[in-house]
mmCIF file of C-alpha atoms in Angstrom:
data_model
loop_
_atom_site.group_PDB
_atom_site.id
_atom_site.type_symbol
_atom_site.label_atom_id
_atom_site.label_comp_id
_atom_site.label_asym_id
_atom_site.label_seq_id
_atom_site.Cartn_x
_atom_site.Cartn_y
_atom_site.Cartn_z
ATOM 1 C CA MET D 1 167.009 34.801 67.655
ATOM 2 C CA ILE D 2 170.707 35.316 67.202
ATOM 3 C CA ASP D 3 171.776 38.489 65.420
ATOM 4 C CA PRO D 4 174.059 37.823 62.415
ATOM 5 C CA ASN D 5 176.606 40.245 63.783
ATOM 6 C CA ALA D 6 177.045 38.346 67.044
ATOM 7 C CA VAL D 7 180.170 36.058 67.379
ATOM 8 C CA ILE D 8 179.378 32.640 68.812
ATOM 9 C CA ALA D 9 182.111 30.128 69.614
ATOM 10 C CA PRO D 10 181.636 26.603 68.239
ATOM 11 C CA SER D 11 181.533 24.929 71.718
ATOM 12 C CA ALA D 12 178.881 27.345 73.085
ATOM 13 C CA GLN D 13 175.577 25.684 73.967
ATOM 14 C CA LEU D 14 172.612 27.804 73.528
ATOM 15 C CA HIS D 15 169.028 26.923 73.964
ATOM 16 C CA GLU D 16 166.954 27.530 70.920
ATOM 17 C CA THR D 17 165.003 30.193 72.498
ATOM 18 C CA VAL D 18 168.048 32.385 73.557
ATOM 19 C CA THR D 19 168.245 35.834 72.122
ATOM 20 C CA ILE D 20 171.715 37.294 71.326
ATOM 21 C CA GLY D 21 172.004 40.983 70.196
ATOM 22 C CA PRO D 22 174.320 42.436 67.644
ATOM 23 C CA TYR D 23 178.046 42.477 68.263
ATOM 24 C CA SER D 24 177.814 40.365 71.381
ATOM 25 C CA VAL D 25 180.572 37.732 71.898
ATOM 26 C CA ILE D 26 179.826 34.312 73.296
ATOM 27 C CA GLY D 27 183.069 32.433 74.069
ATOM 28 C CA GLU D 28 184.128 28.844 74.344
ATOM 29 C CA ARG D 29 182.325 26.670 76.861
ATOM 30 C CA VAL D 30 179.503 29.073 77.612
ATOM 31 C CA ARG D 31 176.094 27.427 78.266
ATOM 32 C CA ILE D 32 172.957 29.541 78.169
ATOM 33 C CA GLY D 33 169.420 28.329 79.106
ATOM 34 C CA ALA D 34 165.997 28.859 77.651
ATOM 35 C CA LYS D 35 164.475 32.370 77.196
ATOM 36 C CA THR D 36 167.617 34.187 78.241
ATOM 37 C CA TRP D 37 168.056 37.587 76.494
ATOM 38 C CA ILE D 38 171.602 38.884 75.732
ATOM 39 C CA GLY D 39 171.645 42.451 74.604
ATOM 40 C CA PRO D 40 174.112 43.972 72.107
ATOM 41 C CA HIS D 41 177.829 44.338 72.876
ATOM 42 C CA VAL D 42 177.845 41.856 75.710
ATOM 43 C CA VAL D 43 180.984 39.608 76.219
ATOM 44 C CA ILE D 44 180.556 36.259 77.880
ATOM 45 C CA GLN D 45 183.605 34.063 78.412
ATOM 46 C CA GLY D 46 183.572 30.467 79.587
ATOM 47 C CA PRO D 47 183.556 28.135 81.334
ATOM 48 C CA THR D 48 180.232 29.921 82.277
ATOM 49 C CA SER D 49 176.756 28.438 82.952
ATOM 50 C CA ILE D 50 173.812 30.800 82.676
ATOM 51 C CA GLY D 51 170.300 29.508 83.412
ATOM 52 C CA GLU D 52 166.856 30.440 82.107
ATOM 53 C CA GLY D 53 165.030 33.633 81.711
ATOM 54 C CA ASN D 54 167.934 35.989 82.462
ATOM 55 C CA LYS D 55 168.364 39.500 80.967
ATOM 56 C CA ILE D 56 171.919 40.718 80.371
ATOM 57 C CA TYR D 57 172.274 44.245 79.056
ATOM 58 C CA GLN D 58 174.759 45.903 76.813
ATOM 59 C CA PHE D 59 178.414 46.309 77.554
ATOM 60 C CA SER D 60 178.435 43.777 80.406
ATOM 61 C CA SER D 61 181.464 41.519 80.803
ATOM 62 C CA ILE D 62 180.366 38.131 82.172
ATOM 63 C CA GLY D 63 182.706 35.262 83.075
ATOM 64 C CA ASP D 64 186.118 36.647 82.357
ATOM 65 C CA ILE D 65 189.198 35.720 84.324
ATOM 66 C CA PRO D 66 189.423 36.812 87.891
ATOM 67 C CA GLN D 67 191.374 40.120 88.753
ATOM 68 C CA ASP D 68 193.650 38.273 91.039
ATOM 69 C CA LYS D 69 197.397 38.045 90.705
ATOM 70 C CA LYS D 70 197.297 34.352 92.013
ATOM 71 C CA TYR D 71 195.346 33.329 88.970
ATOM 72 C CA HIS D 72 197.554 31.614 86.396
ATOM 73 C CA GLY D 73 195.114 30.184 83.867
ATOM 74 C CA GLU D 74 193.491 27.441 85.986
ATOM 75 C CA GLU D 75 190.043 26.198 84.885
ATOM 76 C CA THR D 76 187.489 27.887 87.077
ATOM 77 C CA LEU D 77 183.735 28.596 86.716
ATOM 78 C CA LEU D 78 181.035 31.143 86.772
ATOM 79 C CA GLU D 79 177.508 29.858 87.515
ATOM 80 C CA ILE D 80 174.442 32.126 87.160
ATOM 81 C CA GLY D 81 170.924 30.869 87.965
ATOM 82 C CA ASN D 82 167.526 31.892 86.601
ATOM 83 C CA GLY D 83 165.516 35.118 86.305
ATOM 84 C CA ASN D 84 168.335 37.493 86.963
ATOM 85 C CA VAL D 85 168.484 41.008 85.516
ATOM 86 C CA ILE D 86 172.093 42.208 84.862
ATOM 87 C CA ARG D 87 172.200 45.839 83.755
ATOM 88 C CA GLU D 88 174.719 47.816 81.626
ATOM 89 C CA TYR D 89 178.493 47.572 82.236
ATOM 90 C CA THR D 90 178.300 44.950 84.968
ATOM 91 C CA THR D 91 181.349 42.955 85.459
ATOM 92 C CA ILE D 92 181.212 39.469 86.913
ATOM 93 C CA ASN D 93 184.483 37.307 87.159
ATOM 94 C CA ARG D 94 184.994 33.605 87.395
ATOM 95 C CA GLY D 95 186.474 31.989 90.535
ATOM 96 C CA THR D 96 190.004 30.991 91.671
ATOM 97 C CA VAL D 97 191.329 27.582 92.724
ATOM 98 C CA GLN D 98 192.230 29.200 96.047
ATOM 99 C CA GLY D 99 188.635 30.263 96.617
ATOM 100 C CA GLY D 100 186.791 27.122 95.657
ATOM 101 C CA GLY D 101 186.949 27.553 91.920
ATOM 102 C CA VAL D 102 183.563 29.130 91.312
ATOM 103 C CA THR D 103 181.712 32.362 91.343
ATOM 104 C CA ARG D 104 178.000 31.631 91.833
ATOM 105 C CA ILE D 105 174.932 33.831 91.518
ATOM 106 C CA GLY D 106 171.484 32.487 92.463
ATOM 107 C CA ASP D 107 168.044 33.357 91.064
ATOM 108 C CA ASN D 108 166.039 36.410 90.632
ATOM 109 C CA ASN D 109 168.706 39.021 91.437
ATOM 110 C CA TRP D 110 168.499 42.646 90.400
ATOM 111 C CA ILE D 111 171.934 43.795 89.488
ATOM 112 C CA MET D 112 172.104 47.409 88.346
ATOM 113 C CA ALA D 113 174.543 49.181 86.056
ATOM 114 C CA TYR D 114 178.281 49.224 86.707
ATOM 115 C CA THR D 115 178.140 46.602 89.485
ATOM 116 C CA HIS D 116 181.212 44.538 90.037
ATOM 117 C CA ILE D 117 181.125 41.001 91.405
ATOM 118 C CA ALA D 118 184.601 39.665 91.830
ATOM 119 C CA HIS D 119 186.069 36.169 91.899
ATOM 120 C CA ASP D 120 184.691 33.475 94.278
ATOM 121 C CA CYS D 121 181.727 35.581 95.400
ATOM 122 C CA LEU D 122 178.622 33.564 96.325
ATOM 123 C CA ILE D 123 175.334 35.540 95.798
ATOM 124 C CA GLY D 124 171.936 34.122 96.958
ATOM 125 C CA ASN D 125 168.494 34.784 95.564
ATOM 126 C CA TYR D 126 166.466 38.077 95.347
ATOM 127 C CA THR D 127 169.308 40.429 96.233
ATOM 128 C CA THR D 128 169.531 43.982 94.976
ATOM 129 C CA PHE D 129 172.722 45.696 93.788
ATOM 130 C CA ALA D 130 172.191 49.380 93.050
ATOM 131 C CA ASN D 131 174.379 51.275 90.628
ATOM 132 C CA ASN D 132 178.207 50.942 91.107
ATOM 133 C CA ALA D 133 177.990 48.505 94.043
ATOM 134 C CA SER D 134 181.170 46.454 94.154
ATOM 135 C CA LEU D 135 182.245 43.280 95.859
ATOM 136 C CA ALA D 136 185.829 42.223 96.396
ATOM 137 C CA GLY D 137 186.711 38.611 96.205
ATOM 138 C CA HIS D 138 185.225 35.758 98.398
ATOM 139 C CA VAL D 139 182.209 37.752 99.474
ATOM 140 C CA ILE D 140 178.964 36.023 100.475
ATOM 141 C CA VAL D 141 175.662 37.893 100.015
ATOM 142 C CA GLU D 142 172.654 36.071 101.408
ATOM 143 C CA ASP D 143 169.085 36.040 100.107
ATOM 144 C CA TYR D 144 167.136 39.356 99.948
ATOM 145 C CA ALA D 145 170.086 41.586 100.969
ATOM 146 C CA THR D 146 170.411 44.976 99.375
ATOM 147 C CA LEU D 147 173.503 47.015 98.438
ATOM 148 C CA GLY D 148 172.922 50.726 97.851
ATOM 149 C CA GLY D 149 174.620 52.676 95.046
ATOM 150 C CA TYR D 150 178.427 52.831 95.415
ATOM 151 C CA ALA D 151 178.507 50.444 98.331
ATOM 152 C CA LEU D 152 181.859 48.706 98.611
ATOM 153 C CA VAL D 153 182.395 45.337 100.345
ATOM 154 C CA SER D 154 185.837 44.095 101.386
ATOM 155 C CA GLN D 155 187.075 40.636 100.618
ATOM 156 C CA PHE D 156 185.861 37.716 102.614
ATOM 157 C CA CYS D 157 182.949 39.601 104.116
ATOM 158 C CA SER D 158 179.497 38.148 104.564
ATOM 159 C CA ILE D 159 176.219 40.129 104.116
ATOM 160 C CA GLY D 160 173.292 38.616 105.955
ATOM 161 C CA THR D 161 169.802 37.955 104.639
ATOM 162 C CA TYR D 162 167.561 41.037 104.532
ATOM 163 C CA SER D 163 170.346 43.318 105.457
ATOM 164 C CA PHE D 164 170.739 46.768 103.804
ATOM 165 C CA CYS D 165 174.063 48.550 103.111
ATOM 166 C CA SER D 166 173.359 52.184 102.498
ATOM 167 C CA ILE D 167 174.560 54.420 99.705
ATOM 168 C CA ALA D 168 178.354 54.671 99.566
ATOM 169 C CA SER D 169 178.796 52.510 102.656
ATOM 170 C CA VAL D 170 182.249 50.782 102.961
ATOM 171 C CA VAL D 171 181.806 47.392 104.490
ATOM 172 C CA HIS D 172 184.909 45.902 106.042
ATOM 173 C CA LYS D 173 183.312 43.292 108.459
ATOM 174 C CA ASP D 174 180.349 40.989 108.334
ATOM 175 C CA VAL D 175 176.833 42.549 108.313
ATOM 176 C CA PRO D 176 174.423 40.539 110.373
ATOM 177 C CA PRO D 177 170.945 39.547 108.963
ATOM 178 C CA TYR D 178 168.113 42.176 109.056
ATOM 179 C CA VAL D 179 170.608 44.986 109.938
ATOM 180 C CA LEU D 180 170.987 48.364 108.300
ATOM 181 C CA VAL D 181 174.568 49.791 108.063
ATOM 182 C CA ALA D 182 175.852 53.083 106.764
ATOM 183 C CA GLY D 183 178.958 55.181 106.526
ATOM 184 C CA HIS D 184 182.690 54.977 105.874
ATOM 185 C CA MET D 185 183.565 52.782 107.664
ATOM 186 C CA ALA D 186 180.070 51.204 107.809
ATOM 187 C CA LYS D 187 178.454 51.218 111.169
ATOM 188 C CA PRO D 188 175.163 49.606 112.341
ATOM 189 C CA VAL D 189 172.337 52.190 112.595
ATOM 190 C CA GLY D 190 169.333 49.901 113.281
ATOM 191 C CA ILE D 191 167.426 46.994 111.756
ATOM 192 C CA ASN D 192 166.297 47.163 108.162
ATOM 193 C CA LEU D 193 162.807 48.229 109.108
ATOM 194 C CA ILE D 194 161.527 49.447 105.778
ATOM 195 C CA GLY D 195 162.876 46.346 104.083
ATOM 196 C CA LEU D 196 161.230 44.067 106.584
ATOM 197 C CA ARG D 197 157.837 45.751 106.324
ATOM 198 C CA ARG D 198 158.034 45.733 102.568
ATOM 199 C CA ALA D 199 158.697 41.926 102.812
ATOM 200 C CA VAL D 200 155.566 41.753 105.048
ATOM 201 C CA PHE D 201 157.286 40.591 108.189
ATOM 202 C CA GLN D 202 154.861 40.405 111.164
ATOM 203 C CA GLU D 203 155.141 43.196 113.687
ATOM 204 C CA GLY D 204 155.852 40.697 116.383
ATOM 205 C CA THR D 205 158.801 39.289 114.430
ATOM 206 C CA ILE D 206 160.119 42.880 113.825
ATOM 207 C CA ARG D 207 159.848 43.597 117.532
ATOM 208 C CA ASN D 208 161.863 40.463 118.391
ATOM 209 C CA LEU D 209 164.485 41.437 115.872
ATOM 210 C CA ARG D 210 164.672 45.047 117.377
ATOM 211 C CA ASN D 211 165.149 43.520 120.849
ATOM 212 C CA ALA D 212 167.928 41.252 119.581
ATOM 213 C CA TYR D 213 169.588 44.285 117.894
ATOM 214 C CA ARG D 214 169.433 46.259 121.086
ATOM 215 C CA LEU D 215 171.068 43.422 123.032
ATOM 216 C CA LEU D 216 173.836 43.249 120.578
ATOM 217 C CA TYR D 217 174.420 46.954 119.893
ATOM 218 C CA ARG D 218 172.715 49.196 122.422
ATOM 219 C CA GLN D 219 172.874 47.633 125.922
ATOM 220 C CA GLY D 220 176.623 47.965 126.406
ATOM 221 C CA LEU D 221 176.929 44.238 126.978
ATOM 222 C CA ARG D 222 180.047 42.171 126.082
ATOM 223 C CA PHE D 223 179.582 40.167 122.936
ATOM 224 C CA GLU D 224 179.485 36.892 124.812
ATOM 225 C CA ASP D 225 176.888 38.200 127.243
ATOM 226 C CA SER D 226 174.788 39.641 124.442
ATOM 227 C CA ILE D 227 174.834 36.229 122.736
ATOM 228 C CA GLN D 228 173.425 34.567 125.891
ATOM 229 C CA GLU D 229 170.573 37.050 126.025
ATOM 230 C CA ILE D 230 169.797 36.632 122.311
ATOM 231 C CA LYS D 231 169.646 32.838 122.807
ATOM 232 C CA GLN D 232 166.610 33.287 124.949
ATOM 233 C CA LEU D 233 164.829 35.354 122.355
ATOM 234 C CA ALA D 234 165.730 32.828 119.675
ATOM 235 C CA GLU D 235 163.693 30.232 121.446
ATOM 236 C CA GLN D 236 160.550 32.046 120.377
ATOM 237 C CA SER D 237 161.612 33.427 116.990
ATOM 238 C CA LEU D 238 163.091 31.684 113.914
ATOM 239 C CA GLU D 239 164.265 35.065 112.526
ATOM 240 C CA VAL D 240 166.218 35.770 115.706
ATOM 241 C CA GLN D 241 167.683 32.207 115.524
ATOM 242 C CA ILE D 242 168.898 33.064 112.019
ATOM 243 C CA PHE D 243 170.431 36.303 113.481
ATOM 244 C CA LEU D 244 172.077 34.320 116.235
ATOM 245 C CA ASP D 245 173.433 31.563 113.955
ATOM 246 C CA PHE D 246 175.091 34.295 111.888
ATOM 247 C CA LEU D 247 176.692 35.900 114.972
ATOM 248 C CA THR D 248 178.065 32.634 116.220
ATOM 249 C CA LYS D 249 179.817 31.455 113.052
ATOM 250 C CA PRO D 250 183.414 30.654 113.986
ATOM 251 C CA ASN D 251 186.267 33.056 113.041
ATOM 252 C CA ARG D 252 183.976 35.874 111.886
ATOM 253 C CA SER D 253 184.055 39.502 112.871
ATOM 254 C CA ILE D 254 180.896 41.592 112.626
ATOM 255 C CA ILE D 255 180.344 45.248 112.214
ATOM 256 C CA ARG D 256 180.124 46.846 115.642
#
């Protein structure tokens, strides 16, 4: 299962069902779980932990040191879960001690070619990164969020669950759950209607989220007043409560 032209460090821990393609390099203190497939010409540096059933395609650089001038050789980590697809030329860096020491990627994410995920990013499950999407450091991407091709996210931003960042959008503030943003700089343009319907959200739920969106963005209310109105909707909708919880996180600034 390991090509004779691959280079495997002595301390690497590979499950017996792992496949490693020719000319790939697996560095010290890398752990790879069962049935993970590593294509040719992939470089994985440690300390990095990769779970089961992942597919990592050629020319990807996984787990190398962060692109951060504050990094001075400290021991930091990259953790990748199960069932992820990581396509060609993707770069994923380890964390920094200033950012918690770990970059973490969950399960079943679809990460397309030339994506960059910087140090200390925290990625949930079932996210989609289209070609050339890039995250600066310390970004949080929640479950089922989508970044379109060439989307750029500034450091310390949070991307809410089921949100959608359109092609070539430049995200400089937090994107609330279920919201569609577009442009440079990115602005809200509605809820992620197509994404919600594809995920089989009930029409009543979609209607509640539309109403919450209107209260936040379309009624001309002050932020504090819109929050009070959304609280009433949240009493009858779990999804609106998730939306509200995101908005009321302390010390955050959302896209307006």
